[in-house]
Structure formats: structure tokens, C-alpha cells
């Protein structure tokens, strides 16, 4: 069994000085790829640095996170875009709309999200979408740019049945499931049972959202196994069946990640 963590931020300062130790531990646990979404201009060098140390293990994405969008967005977006021609990325991320923390820049968040969706179309890359309190807005942008031209994952999906129904109408989109599914008070397992394992990718979102029994502590890629176990239980599948199915989903979407099925 080989797992891929489709969304983690192992390059962040939260992991200093243990990045290498954690990468090693992840490998030893049976993880053979980590997909790293970028946050903003301040995180790019750290992310590239980690990728240069583990070229066949760690795969970067490029993008501007919605909570980093402000009035300087035009310049920031231009500088973010300039990286796309400089090296290979497995996706555009993480991008989206977040209205939970702040609604001040909603207009700017939409512009930035749509522009990055267009990059993904031009480069034929999947997108890793962050959406918080903003499903209608995110879906509107996707349909505006053209859902049939896009593909990607709704990372850290914690939506309702109704929101899941909307995503099910988008055949080229998956949902990313992380530690939230293991939380005692979460309805997420019930919600995702309304879809098939073919729709699911596994992720940690480390350093955030550690699964039970590590809840409240700093998350790390190896903890993804706890989420895999819970997803297996949710769908009534074996752990191996779950790992293989979600791996196939991952490699089908992020098809530049060169790993055996
Ligand atoms: Zn993230």
C-alpha cells in the first residue's frame, strides 16, 4: 500500500527544523508523494527548497491563497504567475475564496480566483481549491470560467449534502478529505457517504486539522493513515481498497505526478 498526501504544507516554519525528519518518517510509513500547495509570495522559496531536496517525493503547486489577497493583488498575482514558466508544477493551488476570516476583499478574491482558474486551463493543470463560507461564490467563478475546461479538488471538503450535490455535477472535480472526518462532532462521514470513493482524495492539510487521536496537535503527513482508516470504515471498504482507489483518483487528476498506480 502506497499513499499520497494530496495537500500539505510541510515547507512552513511550523515544521522547522524537523522537515527532513518528517519527510523521512512519511516515506517510512508508506507515503510515496506529498503534494504541496503554495500560500503566497512569502512561502515560495521555502516550498521550492523542500522540493529541491526531495525531487521525486515532493511536488509543488503554484498559486495565491485567498486569505493572502489584498489591495496589492495585481502586482502579487503577476509575480506569482511569473514562476509558472520557470519550473514544473503539478497543479495551481491553493486558490479559492474565503469569507470566514474577512469579507473586505471579496471582489478582489473573485478576480484573483478566476484569473488563476484561467492559468490552469492554459497550462492544463488541476486546481486545489480552498473554500470557506463561500461555496456559491466559488461555484459561480468555476461556471463563469467554464467547468468543462477545468479539473481539480475541493480541498478540505467539509460541506453539506447540498454542497456535495453541486460538486457531484462537476465530473472532473474531486473532494479532498482530511482529519476533520475523524472528529467526533463532525457530520462529514455521513455527508461523504452520499458519494462514491471515486470522488475522494486523501490529504492532511498539515500542519492544520490533525485527525483523532492527534487532534489539537501539529499535523504531519504520517497522520494521513488515520484519515484513510476512517474513510475506509465510512465506505465499508478495506484499508487497502481505500488506499488503492484514492491513489488512482489522485494520479488521474494530478497526472504529472509520476508514480506507479
Ligand atoms: Zn492548505
PDB file of N, CA, C and O in Angstrom, residues 112-149:
ATOM      1  N   UNK A 112      -8.984  37.325  -8.513  1.00  0.00           N
ATOM      2  CA  UNK A 112      -7.749  36.534  -8.384  1.00  0.00           C
ATOM      3  C   UNK A 112      -8.038  35.050  -8.630  1.00  0.00           C
ATOM      4  O   UNK A 112      -7.284  34.357  -9.315  1.00  0.00           O
ATOM      5  N   UNK A 113      -9.139  34.565  -8.083  1.00  0.00           N
ATOM      6  CA  UNK A 113      -9.515  33.156  -8.261  1.00  0.00           C
ATOM      7  C   UNK A 113      -9.770  32.852  -9.732  1.00  0.00           C
ATOM      8  O   UNK A 113      -9.231  31.889 -10.297  1.00  0.00           O
ATOM      9  N   UNK A 114     -10.571  33.698 -10.373  1.00  0.00           N
ATOM     10  CA  UNK A 114     -10.895  33.453 -11.788  1.00  0.00           C
ATOM     11  C   UNK A 114      -9.652  33.506 -12.669  1.00  0.00           C
ATOM     12  O   UNK A 114      -9.487  32.689 -13.586  1.00  0.00           O
ATOM     13  N   UNK A 115      -8.767  34.445 -12.376  1.00  0.00           N
ATOM     14  CA  UNK A 115      -7.540  34.551 -13.170  1.00  0.00           C
ATOM     15  C   UNK A 115      -6.703  33.268 -13.030  1.00  0.00           C
ATOM     16  O   UNK A 115      -6.189  32.726 -14.004  1.00  0.00           O
ATOM     17  N   UNK A 116      -6.632  32.749 -11.811  1.00  0.00           N
ATOM     18  CA  UNK A 116      -5.825  31.537 -11.599  1.00  0.00           C
ATOM     19  C   UNK A 116      -6.510  30.302 -12.187  1.00  0.00           C
ATOM     20  O   UNK A 116      -5.841  29.370 -12.638  1.00  0.00           O
ATOM     21  N   UNK A 117      -7.828  30.310 -12.226  1.00  0.00           N
ATOM     22  CA  UNK A 117      -8.533  29.230 -12.919  1.00  0.00           C
ATOM     23  C   UNK A 117      -8.152  29.244 -14.399  1.00  0.00           C
ATOM     24  O   UNK A 117      -7.929  28.191 -15.013  1.00  0.00           O
ATOM     25  N   UNK A 118      -8.027  30.449 -14.966  1.00  0.00           N
ATOM     26  CA  UNK A 118      -7.646  30.544 -16.385  1.00  0.00           C
ATOM     27  C   UNK A 118      -6.207  30.060 -16.603  1.00  0.00           C
ATOM     28  O   UNK A 118      -5.913  29.444 -17.625  1.00  0.00           O
ATOM     29  N   UNK A 119      -5.327  30.306 -15.646  1.00  0.00           N
ATOM     30  CA  UNK A 119      -3.952  29.757 -15.770  1.00  0.00           C
ATOM     31  C   UNK A 119      -4.048  28.230 -15.879  1.00  0.00           C
ATOM     32  O   UNK A 119      -3.332  27.610 -16.668  1.00  0.00           O
ATOM     33  N   UNK A 120      -4.885  27.649 -15.057  1.00  0.00           N
ATOM     34  CA  UNK A 120      -4.965  26.183 -15.032  1.00  0.00           C
ATOM     35  C   UNK A 120      -5.479  25.640 -16.366  1.00  0.00           C
ATOM     36  O   UNK A 120      -5.052  24.580 -16.808  1.00  0.00           O
ATOM     37  N   UNK A 121      -6.377  26.389 -16.991  1.00  0.00           N
ATOM     38  CA  UNK A 121      -6.869  25.976 -18.308  1.00  0.00           C
ATOM     39  C   UNK A 121      -5.734  26.064 -19.320  1.00  0.00           C
ATOM     40  O   UNK A 121      -5.459  25.116 -20.066  1.00  0.00           O
ATOM     41  N   UNK A 122      -5.027  27.202 -19.315  1.00  0.00           N
ATOM     42  CA  UNK A 122      -3.928  27.413 -20.280  1.00  0.00           C
ATOM     43  C   UNK A 122      -2.845  26.349 -20.132  1.00  0.00           C
ATOM     44  O   UNK A 122      -2.264  25.916 -21.116  1.00  0.00           O
ATOM     45  N   UNK A 123      -2.557  25.958 -18.895  1.00  0.00           N
ATOM     46  CA  UNK A 123      -1.458  25.003 -18.656  1.00  0.00           C
ATOM     47  C   UNK A 123      -1.956  23.566 -18.534  1.00  0.00           C
ATOM     48  O   UNK A 123      -1.163  22.651 -18.326  1.00  0.00           O
ATOM     49  N   UNK A 124      -3.266  23.391 -18.623  1.00  0.00           N
ATOM     50  CA  UNK A 124      -3.882  22.075 -18.461  1.00  0.00           C
ATOM     51  C   UNK A 124      -3.475  21.415 -17.137  1.00  0.00           C
ATOM     52  O   UNK A 124      -3.097  20.242 -17.087  1.00  0.00           O
ATOM     53  N   UNK A 125      -3.581  22.187 -16.057  1.00  0.00           N
ATOM     54  CA  UNK A 125      -3.234  21.687 -14.730  1.00  0.00           C
ATOM     55  C   UNK A 125      -4.479  21.658 -13.840  1.00  0.00           C
ATOM     56  O   UNK A 125      -5.370  22.493 -13.983  1.00  0.00           O
ATOM     57  N   UNK A 126      -4.532  20.710 -12.898  1.00  0.00           N
ATOM     58  CA  UNK A 126      -5.651  20.712 -11.953  1.00  0.00           C
ATOM     59  C   UNK A 126      -5.503  21.846 -10.942  1.00  0.00           C
ATOM     60  O   UNK A 126      -4.396  22.347 -10.719  1.00  0.00           O
ATOM     61  N   UNK A 127      -6.614  22.217 -10.317  1.00  0.00           N
ATOM     62  CA  UNK A 127      -6.583  23.265  -9.287  1.00  0.00           C
ATOM     63  C   UNK A 127      -6.885  22.657  -7.916  1.00  0.00           C
ATOM     64  O   UNK A 127      -7.670  21.716  -7.806  1.00  0.00           O
ATOM     65  N   UNK A 128      -6.235  23.198  -6.876  1.00  0.00           N
ATOM     66  CA  UNK A 128      -6.566  22.842  -5.496  1.00  0.00           C
ATOM     67  C   UNK A 128      -7.313  24.030  -4.908  1.00  0.00           C
ATOM     68  O   UNK A 128      -6.746  25.121  -4.751  1.00  0.00           O
ATOM     69  N   UNK A 129      -8.606  23.805  -4.637  1.00  0.00           N
ATOM     70  CA  UNK A 129      -9.486  24.905  -4.245  1.00  0.00           C
ATOM     71  C   UNK A 129      -9.714  24.942  -2.742  1.00  0.00           C
ATOM     72  O   UNK A 129     -10.065  23.939  -2.121  1.00  0.00           O
ATOM     73  N   UNK A 130      -9.509  26.142  -2.184  1.00  0.00           N
ATOM     74  CA  UNK A 130      -9.820  26.404  -0.778  1.00  0.00           C
ATOM     75  C   UNK A 130     -11.121  27.197  -0.768  1.00  0.00           C
ATOM     76  O   UNK A 130     -11.207  28.265  -1.369  1.00  0.00           O
ATOM     77  N   UNK A 131     -12.136  26.681  -0.102  1.00  0.00           N
ATOM     78  CA  UNK A 131     -13.372  27.450   0.007  1.00  0.00           C
ATOM     79  C   UNK A 131     -13.895  27.392   1.432  1.00  0.00           C
ATOM     80  O   UNK A 131     -14.004  26.314   2.026  1.00  0.00           O
ATOM     81  N   UNK A 132     -14.125  28.549   1.998  1.00  0.00           N
ATOM     82  CA  UNK A 132     -14.658  28.602   3.357  1.00  0.00           C
ATOM     83  C   UNK A 132     -15.767  29.644   3.388  1.00  0.00           C
ATOM     84  O   UNK A 132     -15.539  30.807   3.053  1.00  0.00           O
ATOM     85  N   UNK A 133     -16.954  29.204   3.756  1.00  0.00           N
ATOM     86  CA  UNK A 133     -18.152  30.058   3.750  1.00  0.00           C
ATOM     87  C   UNK A 133     -18.354  30.713   2.390  1.00  0.00           C
ATOM     88  O   UNK A 133     -18.785  31.858   2.306  1.00  0.00           O
ATOM     89  N   UNK A 134     -18.015  30.010   1.319  1.00  0.00           N
ATOM     90  CA  UNK A 134     -18.053  30.655   0.003  1.00  0.00           C
ATOM     91  C   UNK A 134     -18.385  29.696  -1.135  1.00  0.00           C
ATOM     92  O   UNK A 134     -17.961  29.923  -2.271  1.00  0.00           O
ATOM     93  N   UNK A 135     -19.153  28.639  -0.861  1.00  0.00           N
ATOM     94  CA  UNK A 135     -19.479  27.705  -1.949  1.00  0.00           C
ATOM     95  C   UNK A 135     -20.186  28.372  -3.124  1.00  0.00           C
ATOM     96  O   UNK A 135     -19.807  28.142  -4.276  1.00  0.00           O
ATOM     97  N   UNK A 136     -21.232  29.191  -2.873  1.00  0.00           N
ATOM     98  CA  UNK A 136     -21.918  29.792  -4.028  1.00  0.00           C
ATOM     99  C   UNK A 136     -20.976  30.623  -4.890  1.00  0.00           C
ATOM    100  O   UNK A 136     -21.003  30.530  -6.120  1.00  0.00           O
ATOM    101  N   UNK A 137     -20.111  31.401  -4.220  1.00  0.00           N
ATOM    102  CA  UNK A 137     -19.188  32.273  -4.959  1.00  0.00           C
ATOM    103  C   UNK A 137     -18.173  31.449  -5.759  1.00  0.00           C
ATOM    104  O   UNK A 137     -17.882  31.749  -6.922  1.00  0.00           O
ATOM    105  N   UNK A 138     -17.642  30.403  -5.130  1.00  0.00           N
ATOM    106  CA  UNK A 138     -16.643  29.568  -5.805  1.00  0.00           C
ATOM    107  C   UNK A 138     -17.263  28.855  -7.014  1.00  0.00           C
ATOM    108  O   UNK A 138     -16.681  28.831  -8.105  1.00  0.00           O
ATOM    109  N   UNK A 139     -18.457  28.312  -6.831  1.00  0.00           N
ATOM    110  CA  UNK A 139     -19.123  27.611  -7.939  1.00  0.00           C
ATOM    111  C   UNK A 139     -19.436  28.575  -9.079  1.00  0.00           C
ATOM    112  O   UNK A 139     -19.294  28.229 -10.259  1.00  0.00           O
ATOM    113  N   UNK A 140     -19.834  29.784  -8.720  1.00  0.00           N
ATOM    114  CA  UNK A 140     -20.130  30.788  -9.737  1.00  0.00           C
ATOM    115  C   UNK A 140     -18.880  31.073 -10.591  1.00  0.00           C
ATOM    116  O   UNK A 140     -18.965  31.147 -11.815  1.00  0.00           O
ATOM    117  N   UNK A 141     -17.746  31.233  -9.928  1.00  0.00           N
ATOM    118  CA  UNK A 141     -16.486  31.504 -10.662  1.00  0.00           C
ATOM    119  C   UNK A 141     -16.130  30.321 -11.564  1.00  0.00           C
ATOM    120  O   UNK A 141     -15.699  30.510 -12.711  1.00  0.00           O
ATOM    121  N   UNK A 142     -16.310  29.098 -11.055  1.00  0.00           N
ATOM    122  CA  UNK A 142     -15.990  27.905 -11.843  1.00  0.00           C
ATOM    123  C   UNK A 142     -16.857  27.862 -13.099  1.00  0.00           C
ATOM    124  O   UNK A 142     -16.371  27.631 -14.209  1.00  0.00           O
ATOM    125  N   UNK A 143     -18.141  28.130 -12.929  1.00  0.00           N
ATOM    126  CA  UNK A 143     -19.042  28.090 -14.088  1.00  0.00           C
ATOM    127  C   UNK A 143     -18.758  29.240 -15.047  1.00  0.00           C
ATOM    128  O   UNK A 143     -18.897  29.097 -16.260  1.00  0.00           O
ATOM    129  N   UNK A 144     -18.341  30.372 -14.504  1.00  0.00           N
ATOM    130  CA  UNK A 144     -18.034  31.520 -15.358  1.00  0.00           C
ATOM    131  C   UNK A 144     -16.815  31.229 -16.246  1.00  0.00           C
ATOM    132  O   UNK A 144     -16.828  31.486 -17.445  1.00  0.00           O
ATOM    133  N   UNK A 145     -15.775  30.647 -15.649  1.00  0.00           N
ATOM    134  CA  UNK A 145     -14.564  30.338 -16.433  1.00  0.00           C
ATOM    135  C   UNK A 145     -14.827  29.127 -17.339  1.00  0.00           C
ATOM    136  O   UNK A 145     -14.268  29.025 -18.431  1.00  0.00           O
ATOM    137  N   UNK A 146     -15.697  28.220 -16.870  1.00  0.00           N
ATOM    138  CA  UNK A 146     -16.054  27.062 -17.702  1.00  0.00           C
ATOM    139  C   UNK A 146     -15.729  25.751 -17.024  1.00  0.00           C
ATOM    140  O   UNK A 146     -14.598  25.261 -17.130  1.00  0.00           O
ATOM    141  N   UNK A 147     -16.726  25.184 -16.342  1.00  0.00           N
ATOM    142  CA  UNK A 147     -16.496  23.961 -15.566  1.00  0.00           C
ATOM    143  C   UNK A 147     -15.948  22.834 -16.427  1.00  0.00           C
ATOM    144  O   UNK A 147     -15.125  22.033 -15.982  1.00  0.00           O
ATOM    145  N   UNK A 148     -16.370  22.781 -17.691  1.00  0.00           N
ATOM    146  CA  UNK A 148     -15.954  21.665 -18.558  1.00  0.00           C
ATOM    147  C   UNK A 148     -14.486  21.797 -18.962  1.00  0.00           C
ATOM    148  O   UNK A 148     -13.877  20.823 -19.403  1.00  0.00           O
ATOM    149  N   UNK A 149     -13.914  22.983 -18.802  1.00  0.00           N
ATOM    150  CA  UNK A 149     -12.496  23.170 -19.153  1.00  0.00           C
ATOM    151  C   UNK A 149     -11.590  22.992 -17.939  1.00  0.00           C
ATOM    152  O   UNK A 149     -10.366  23.016 -18.046  1.00  0.00           O
TER     153      UNK A 149
END
